[in-house]
Amino acid sequence: MVVKEKNQNYIMNKDLINSFEIDYIFDNKPIKRYKNKPTIENITSNLKNLKSKILNINNCDLKKNAKQIVFSDGDFNSSVMIVGEGPGQKEDDLGKPFVGDAGQLLNKMLSAINIKRENIYITNVVNFRPPNNRKPEPAEINRYSEFLREHISIIDPKILILMGSTAMEALFGSKIKISKERGMWKEVIISNKTYLTMITFHPAYLLRQADQKKYSWADLKEIRKKIDRLKLKV
Ligand code: URA
């Protein structure tokens, strides 16, 4: 067992290192710790693969009842990603997330903090409309959360916004309450990467509970502040 020195490096604790049963190689070159930024082609093909994985899901009541997949909308290069619950009727008809009443409110919420919808990326926890617009069941949330994690890894946003309890549960589990968790910056780790995350109320909930809009407004201002602080372009 020998310590090998490249470029004649002076190794102070050579004796100590030599006492370990491992062969070390010392080099002047820095370790490459960061992955290369994925190319647009990589992102597009990863998204395509993910979409076909979801399309091929078996024994899923959501898929059986839906007209089509509702995968995503917006800019896949964006630093901001929004996750909702699942498609409603209009989304199922058009194959695009957040195009019904909740979508109209979402657009207003975004423009209130100077964000153009087309500059961010939007998806849902489940990609097929639940029958009668019911909330996805825990097993469904769990099953689709695998796809959601992969989706987040591909988009690799700087800020992740989880709208509503379904999106919160998909990444943080069901033991927490959205009323307590919303409005705070949290971290979620996916494939060894930490994502800065904000849980906030779902626009459909705000349409039913207008008195909660004040909390949503506070969250939106916090999101805007973070975007400015991180100098993100949206
Ligand atoms: N509600 C959601 O959570 N997602 C949509 O796409 C539409 C309504």
mmCIF file of C-alpha atoms and ligand atoms in Angstrom:
data_model
loop_
_atom_site.group_PDB
_atom_site.id
_atom_site.type_symbol
_atom_site.label_atom_id
_atom_site.label_comp_id
_atom_site.label_asym_id
_atom_site.label_seq_id
_atom_site.Cartn_x
_atom_site.Cartn_y
_atom_site.Cartn_z
ATOM 1 C CA MET A 1 0.000 0.000 0.000
ATOM 2 C CA VAL A 2 1.578 3.261 -1.184
ATOM 3 C CA VAL A 3 0.602 6.900 -1.317
ATOM 4 C CA LYS A 4 1.114 7.960 -4.902
ATOM 5 C CA GLU A 5 2.112 11.550 -5.498
ATOM 6 C CA LYS A 6 1.329 13.167 -8.795
ATOM 7 C CA ASN A 7 3.227 16.371 -9.583
ATOM 8 C CA GLN A 8 5.502 15.735 -6.573
ATOM 9 C CA ASN A 9 2.979 17.091 -4.051
ATOM 10 C CA TYR A 10 4.266 17.338 -0.492
ATOM 11 C CA ILE A 11 1.949 15.362 1.747
ATOM 12 C CA MET A 12 2.416 16.217 5.407
ATOM 13 C CA ASN A 13 0.661 13.245 6.912
ATOM 14 C CA LYS A 14 1.972 10.671 4.494
ATOM 15 C CA ASP A 15 2.835 8.182 7.252
ATOM 16 C CA LEU A 16 -0.598 8.417 8.702
ATOM 17 C CA ILE A 17 -2.234 8.052 5.306
ATOM 18 C CA ASN A 18 0.026 5.120 4.494
ATOM 19 C CA SER A 19 -1.164 3.392 7.636
ATOM 20 C CA PHE A 20 -4.694 3.178 6.111
ATOM 21 C CA GLU A 21 -5.303 0.165 3.923
ATOM 22 C CA ILE A 22 -6.242 2.300 0.914
ATOM 23 C CA ASP A 23 -4.359 3.506 -2.149
ATOM 24 C CA TYR A 24 -4.726 7.280 -2.481
ATOM 25 C CA ILE A 25 -3.910 9.314 -5.531
ATOM 26 C CA PHE A 26 -3.268 13.018 -4.964
ATOM 27 C CA ASP A 27 -3.744 15.398 -7.817
ATOM 28 C CA ASN A 28 -3.659 19.135 -8.383
ATOM 29 C CA LYS A 29 -6.784 19.115 -10.514
ATOM 30 C CA PRO A 30 -9.945 20.346 -8.739
ATOM 31 C CA ILE A 31 -12.722 17.828 -8.225
ATOM 32 C CA LYS A 32 -15.638 18.463 -10.558
ATOM 33 C CA ARG A 33 -18.503 18.703 -8.097
ATOM 34 C CA TYR A 34 -21.172 20.280 -10.286
ATOM 35 C CA LYS A 35 -23.138 18.610 -13.008
ATOM 36 C CA ASN A 36 -23.086 20.286 -16.396
ATOM 37 C CA LYS A 37 -26.153 22.423 -17.058
ATOM 38 C CA PRO A 38 -28.545 20.245 -19.063
ATOM 39 C CA THR A 39 -29.060 21.340 -22.651
ATOM 40 C CA ILE A 40 -32.472 22.252 -24.023
ATOM 41 C CA GLU A 41 -32.384 18.959 -25.979
ATOM 42 C CA ASN A 42 -31.781 17.017 -22.739
ATOM 43 C CA ILE A 43 -34.652 18.747 -20.966
ATOM 44 C CA THR A 44 -37.034 18.214 -23.882
ATOM 45 C CA SER A 45 -36.183 14.552 -24.208
ATOM 46 C CA ASN A 46 -36.387 13.979 -20.429
ATOM 47 C CA LEU A 47 -39.819 15.620 -20.392
ATOM 48 C CA LYS A 48 -40.905 13.479 -23.341
ATOM 49 C CA ASN A 49 -39.758 10.313 -21.546
ATOM 50 C CA LEU A 50 -41.538 11.329 -18.371
ATOM 51 C CA LYS A 51 -44.739 12.074 -20.279
ATOM 52 C CA SER A 52 -44.709 8.673 -21.954
ATOM 53 C CA LYS A 53 -44.062 6.980 -18.588
ATOM 54 C CA ILE A 54 -47.160 8.695 -17.212
ATOM 55 C CA LEU A 55 -49.171 7.832 -20.336
ATOM 56 C CA ASN A 56 -48.216 4.174 -19.847
ATOM 57 C CA ILE A 57 -49.387 3.975 -16.232
ATOM 58 C CA ASN A 58 -51.551 0.890 -15.606
ATOM 59 C CA ASN A 59 -54.541 0.235 -13.360
ATOM 60 C CA CYS A 60 -55.167 3.884 -12.689
ATOM 61 C CA ASP A 61 -58.745 5.090 -12.152
ATOM 62 C CA LEU A 62 -57.712 8.620 -12.977
ATOM 63 C CA LYS A 63 -56.350 7.662 -16.398
ATOM 64 C CA LYS A 64 -59.361 5.429 -17.107
ATOM 65 C CA ASN A 65 -61.791 8.305 -16.579
ATOM 66 C CA ALA A 66 -59.875 11.142 -18.189
ATOM 67 C CA LYS A 67 -60.020 12.294 -21.798
ATOM 68 C CA GLN A 68 -56.319 12.992 -22.037
ATOM 69 C CA ILE A 69 -53.127 13.673 -20.119
ATOM 70 C CA VAL A 70 -52.607 17.186 -18.733
ATOM 71 C CA PHE A 71 -48.853 17.382 -18.463
ATOM 72 C CA SER A 72 -47.692 20.980 -18.101
ATOM 73 C CA ASP A 73 -47.715 24.514 -19.389
ATOM 74 C CA GLY A 74 -45.208 27.337 -19.624
ATOM 75 C CA ASP A 75 -41.474 27.733 -19.943
ATOM 76 C CA PHE A 76 -39.464 24.592 -19.101
ATOM 77 C CA ASN A 77 -36.394 26.796 -18.644
ATOM 78 C CA SER A 78 -38.063 28.876 -15.946
ATOM 79 C CA SER A 79 -36.619 29.292 -12.440
ATOM 80 C CA VAL A 80 -40.133 29.167 -10.995
ATOM 81 C CA MET A 81 -42.274 26.032 -11.010
ATOM 82 C CA ILE A 82 -45.852 25.812 -9.732
ATOM 83 C CA VAL A 83 -47.505 22.539 -8.736
ATOM 84 C CA GLY A 84 -51.295 22.317 -8.413
ATOM 85 C CA GLU A 85 -53.523 19.358 -7.582
ATOM 86 C CA GLY A 86 -54.935 17.884 -10.768
ATOM 87 C CA PRO A 87 -56.885 18.773 -13.889
ATOM 88 C CA GLY A 88 -60.555 19.773 -13.766
ATOM 89 C CA GLN A 89 -63.040 19.500 -16.608
ATOM 90 C CA LYS A 90 -61.722 22.373 -18.702
ATOM 91 C CA GLU A 91 -58.126 21.194 -18.277
ATOM 92 C CA ASP A 92 -59.211 17.682 -19.315
ATOM 93 C CA ASP A 93 -60.941 19.139 -22.393
ATOM 94 C CA LEU A 94 -57.986 21.288 -23.440
ATOM 95 C CA GLY A 95 -55.049 19.186 -22.189
ATOM 96 C CA LYS A 96 -53.539 22.173 -20.373
ATOM 97 C CA PRO A 97 -53.287 22.890 -16.620
ATOM 98 C CA PHE A 98 -55.040 25.806 -14.900
ATOM 99 C CA VAL A 99 -57.274 27.011 -17.724
ATOM 100 C CA GLY A 100 -60.601 27.012 -15.827
ATOM 101 C CA ASP A 101 -61.827 29.342 -13.067
ATOM 102 C CA ALA A 102 -58.935 28.469 -10.730
ATOM 103 C CA GLY A 103 -56.562 29.126 -13.630
ATOM 104 C CA GLN A 104 -58.085 32.571 -14.198
ATOM 105 C CA LEU A 105 -57.484 33.415 -10.560
ATOM 106 C CA LEU A 106 -53.952 31.999 -10.736
ATOM 107 C CA ASN A 107 -53.217 34.294 -13.687
ATOM 108 C CA LYS A 108 -54.433 37.301 -11.662
ATOM 109 C CA MET A 109 -52.380 36.243 -8.642
ATOM 110 C CA LEU A 110 -49.263 35.988 -10.784
ATOM 111 C CA SER A 111 -49.782 39.307 -12.497
ATOM 112 C CA ALA A 112 -50.345 40.949 -9.087
ATOM 113 C CA ILE A 113 -46.680 40.208 -8.389
ATOM 114 C CA ASN A 114 -45.559 41.045 -11.889
ATOM 115 C CA ILE A 115 -45.099 37.529 -13.189
ATOM 116 C CA LYS A 116 -46.212 36.575 -16.672
ATOM 117 C CA ARG A 117 -47.720 33.111 -16.663
ATOM 118 C CA GLU A 118 -45.841 32.163 -19.825
ATOM 119 C CA ASN A 119 -42.533 32.805 -18.038
ATOM 120 C CA ILE A 120 -43.051 30.141 -15.396
ATOM 121 C CA TYR A 121 -43.612 26.382 -15.538
ATOM 122 C CA ILE A 122 -46.876 24.838 -14.291
ATOM 123 C CA THR A 123 -47.849 21.246 -13.592
ATOM 124 C CA ASN A 124 -50.047 19.214 -11.237
ATOM 125 C CA VAL A 125 -49.559 16.301 -8.856
ATOM 126 C CA VAL A 126 -51.842 14.046 -10.888
ATOM 127 C CA ASN A 127 -51.876 14.375 -14.649
ATOM 128 C CA PHE A 128 -55.308 12.912 -15.339
ATOM 129 C CA ARG A 129 -58.604 14.436 -14.223
ATOM 130 C CA PRO A 130 -60.001 12.726 -11.106
ATOM 131 C CA PRO A 131 -63.615 11.544 -11.669
ATOM 132 C CA ASN A 132 -66.119 14.250 -10.643
ATOM 133 C CA ASN A 133 -63.193 16.456 -9.701
ATOM 134 C CA ARG A 134 -62.675 14.559 -6.465
ATOM 135 C CA LYS A 135 -59.463 15.091 -4.525
ATOM 136 C CA PRO A 136 -56.844 12.484 -5.499
ATOM 137 C CA GLU A 137 -56.677 9.673 -2.953
ATOM 138 C CA PRO A 138 -53.579 9.222 -0.782
ATOM 139 C CA ALA A 139 -52.450 6.172 -2.803
ATOM 140 C CA GLU A 140 -52.833 8.147 -6.028
ATOM 141 C CA ILE A 141 -50.913 11.103 -4.611
ATOM 142 C CA ASN A 142 -48.201 8.721 -3.523
ATOM 143 C CA ARG A 143 -48.039 6.975 -6.893
ATOM 144 C CA TYR A 144 -47.897 10.198 -8.903
ATOM 145 C CA SER A 145 -45.435 11.839 -6.505
ATOM 146 C CA GLU A 146 -42.712 9.702 -8.125
ATOM 147 C CA PHE A 147 -43.466 11.350 -11.457
ATOM 148 C CA LEU A 148 -43.684 14.748 -9.807
ATOM 149 C CA ARG A 149 -40.239 14.349 -8.241
ATOM 150 C CA GLU A 150 -38.798 13.415 -11.596
ATOM 151 C CA HIS A 151 -40.598 16.373 -13.178
ATOM 152 C CA ILE A 152 -39.089 18.750 -10.608
ATOM 153 C CA SER A 153 -35.606 17.294 -11.156
ATOM 154 C CA ILE A 154 -35.906 17.840 -14.896
ATOM 155 C CA ILE A 155 -37.130 21.442 -14.611
ATOM 156 C CA ASP A 156 -34.695 22.105 -11.747
ATOM 157 C CA PRO A 157 -36.383 25.317 -10.568
ATOM 158 C CA LYS A 158 -34.865 27.846 -8.161
ATOM 159 C CA ILE A 159 -38.260 28.303 -6.535
ATOM 160 C CA LEU A 160 -40.957 25.668 -6.199
ATOM 161 C CA ILE A 161 -44.491 26.776 -5.320
ATOM 162 C CA LEU A 162 -46.862 24.112 -4.016
ATOM 163 C CA MET A 163 -50.482 25.194 -4.333
ATOM 164 C CA GLY A 164 -52.886 23.416 -2.023
ATOM 165 C CA SER A 165 -52.769 20.464 0.313
ATOM 166 C CA THR A 166 -52.440 17.811 -2.413
ATOM 167 C CA ALA A 167 -49.205 19.354 -3.724
ATOM 168 C CA MET A 168 -47.992 19.764 -0.149
ATOM 169 C CA GLU A 169 -48.803 16.130 0.693
ATOM 170 C CA ALA A 170 -47.085 14.829 -2.428
ATOM 171 C CA LEU A 171 -43.749 16.168 -1.220
ATOM 172 C CA PHE A 172 -44.100 16.571 2.558
ATOM 173 C CA GLY A 173 -46.551 13.804 3.513
ATOM 174 C CA SER A 174 -50.023 14.029 5.000
ATOM 175 C CA LYS A 175 -49.178 14.613 8.645
ATOM 176 C CA ILE A 176 -48.962 18.388 8.323
ATOM 177 C CA LYS A 177 -51.625 21.058 7.892
ATOM 178 C CA ILE A 178 -51.484 23.613 5.117
ATOM 179 C CA SER A 179 -52.899 26.343 7.395
ATOM 180 C CA LYS A 180 -49.779 25.957 9.556
ATOM 181 C CA GLU A 181 -47.194 25.325 6.851
ATOM 182 C CA ARG A 182 -48.081 27.931 4.228
ATOM 183 C CA GLY A 183 -46.107 31.120 3.784
ATOM 184 C CA MET A 184 -42.728 29.815 5.006
ATOM 185 C CA TRP A 185 -39.704 28.910 2.949
ATOM 186 C CA LYS A 186 -38.935 25.215 3.250
ATOM 187 C CA GLU A 187 -36.475 22.887 1.637
ATOM 188 C CA VAL A 188 -37.302 19.683 -0.145
ATOM 189 C CA ILE A 189 -34.570 17.288 -1.261
ATOM 190 C CA ILE A 190 -35.051 15.430 -4.532
ATOM 191 C CA SER A 191 -32.245 13.306 -6.026
ATOM 192 C CA ASN A 192 -29.660 14.903 -3.738
ATOM 193 C CA LYS A 193 -30.685 18.416 -4.682
ATOM 194 C CA THR A 194 -32.364 20.899 -2.354
ATOM 195 C CA TYR A 195 -35.268 22.950 -3.674
ATOM 196 C CA LEU A 196 -36.468 26.138 -2.060
ATOM 197 C CA THR A 197 -40.182 25.640 -1.621
ATOM 198 C CA MET A 198 -43.221 27.686 -0.628
ATOM 199 C CA ILE A 199 -46.554 26.092 0.242
ATOM 200 C CA THR A 200 -49.530 28.339 -0.359
ATOM 201 C CA PHE A 201 -53.291 28.057 -0.782
ATOM 202 C CA HIS A 202 -54.761 26.682 -3.996
ATOM 203 C CA PRO A 203 -56.672 29.244 -6.117
ATOM 204 C CA ALA A 204 -59.758 26.976 -6.159
ATOM 205 C CA TYR A 205 -59.791 27.122 -2.342
ATOM 206 C CA LEU A 206 -59.520 30.916 -2.496
ATOM 207 C CA LEU A 207 -62.543 31.021 -4.806
ATOM 208 C CA ARG A 208 -64.508 29.246 -2.067
ATOM 209 C CA GLN A 209 -62.913 31.037 0.898
ATOM 210 C CA ALA A 210 -62.361 34.640 -0.120
ATOM 211 C CA ASP A 211 -61.453 35.576 3.478
ATOM 212 C CA GLN A 212 -58.225 33.540 3.071
ATOM 213 C CA LYS A 213 -56.970 35.713 0.209
ATOM 214 C CA LYS A 214 -55.107 37.965 2.626
ATOM 215 C CA TYR A 215 -52.823 35.046 3.535
ATOM 216 C CA SER A 216 -52.324 34.185 -0.092
ATOM 217 C CA TRP A 217 -51.391 37.810 -0.803
ATOM 218 C CA ALA A 218 -48.775 37.719 1.973
ATOM 219 C CA ASP A 219 -47.315 34.529 0.422
ATOM 220 C CA LEU A 220 -47.249 36.059 -3.046
ATOM 221 C CA LYS A 221 -45.359 39.113 -1.775
ATOM 222 C CA GLU A 222 -42.863 36.809 -0.057
ATOM 223 C CA ILE A 223 -42.375 34.927 -3.351
ATOM 224 C CA ARG A 224 -41.812 38.206 -5.218
ATOM 225 C CA LYS A 225 -39.254 39.279 -2.598
ATOM 226 C CA LYS A 226 -37.336 36.026 -3.046
ATOM 227 C CA ILE A 227 -37.413 36.309 -6.838
ATOM 228 C CA ASP A 228 -35.942 39.819 -6.547
ATOM 229 C CA ARG A 229 -33.362 38.792 -3.966
ATOM 230 C CA LEU A 230 -32.215 35.867 -6.116
ATOM 231 C CA LYS A 231 -32.359 38.107 -9.213
ATOM 232 C CA LEU A 232 -34.446 35.581 -11.083
ATOM 233 C CA LYS A 233 -35.863 36.501 -14.463
ATOM 234 C CA VAL A 234 -39.597 35.732 -14.691
HETATM 235 N N1 URA B 1 -56.710 22.878 -10.334
HETATM 236 C C1 URA B 1 -55.483 22.310 -10.339
HETATM 237 O O1 URA B 1 -54.943 21.963 -9.315
HETATM 238 N N2 URA B 1 -54.869 22.156 -11.476
HETATM 239 C C2 URA B 1 -55.386 22.521 -12.618
HETATM 240 O O2 URA B 1 -54.747 22.321 -13.629
HETATM 241 C C3 URA B 1 -56.655 23.121 -12.603
HETATM 242 C C4 URA B 1 -57.303 23.280 -11.450
#
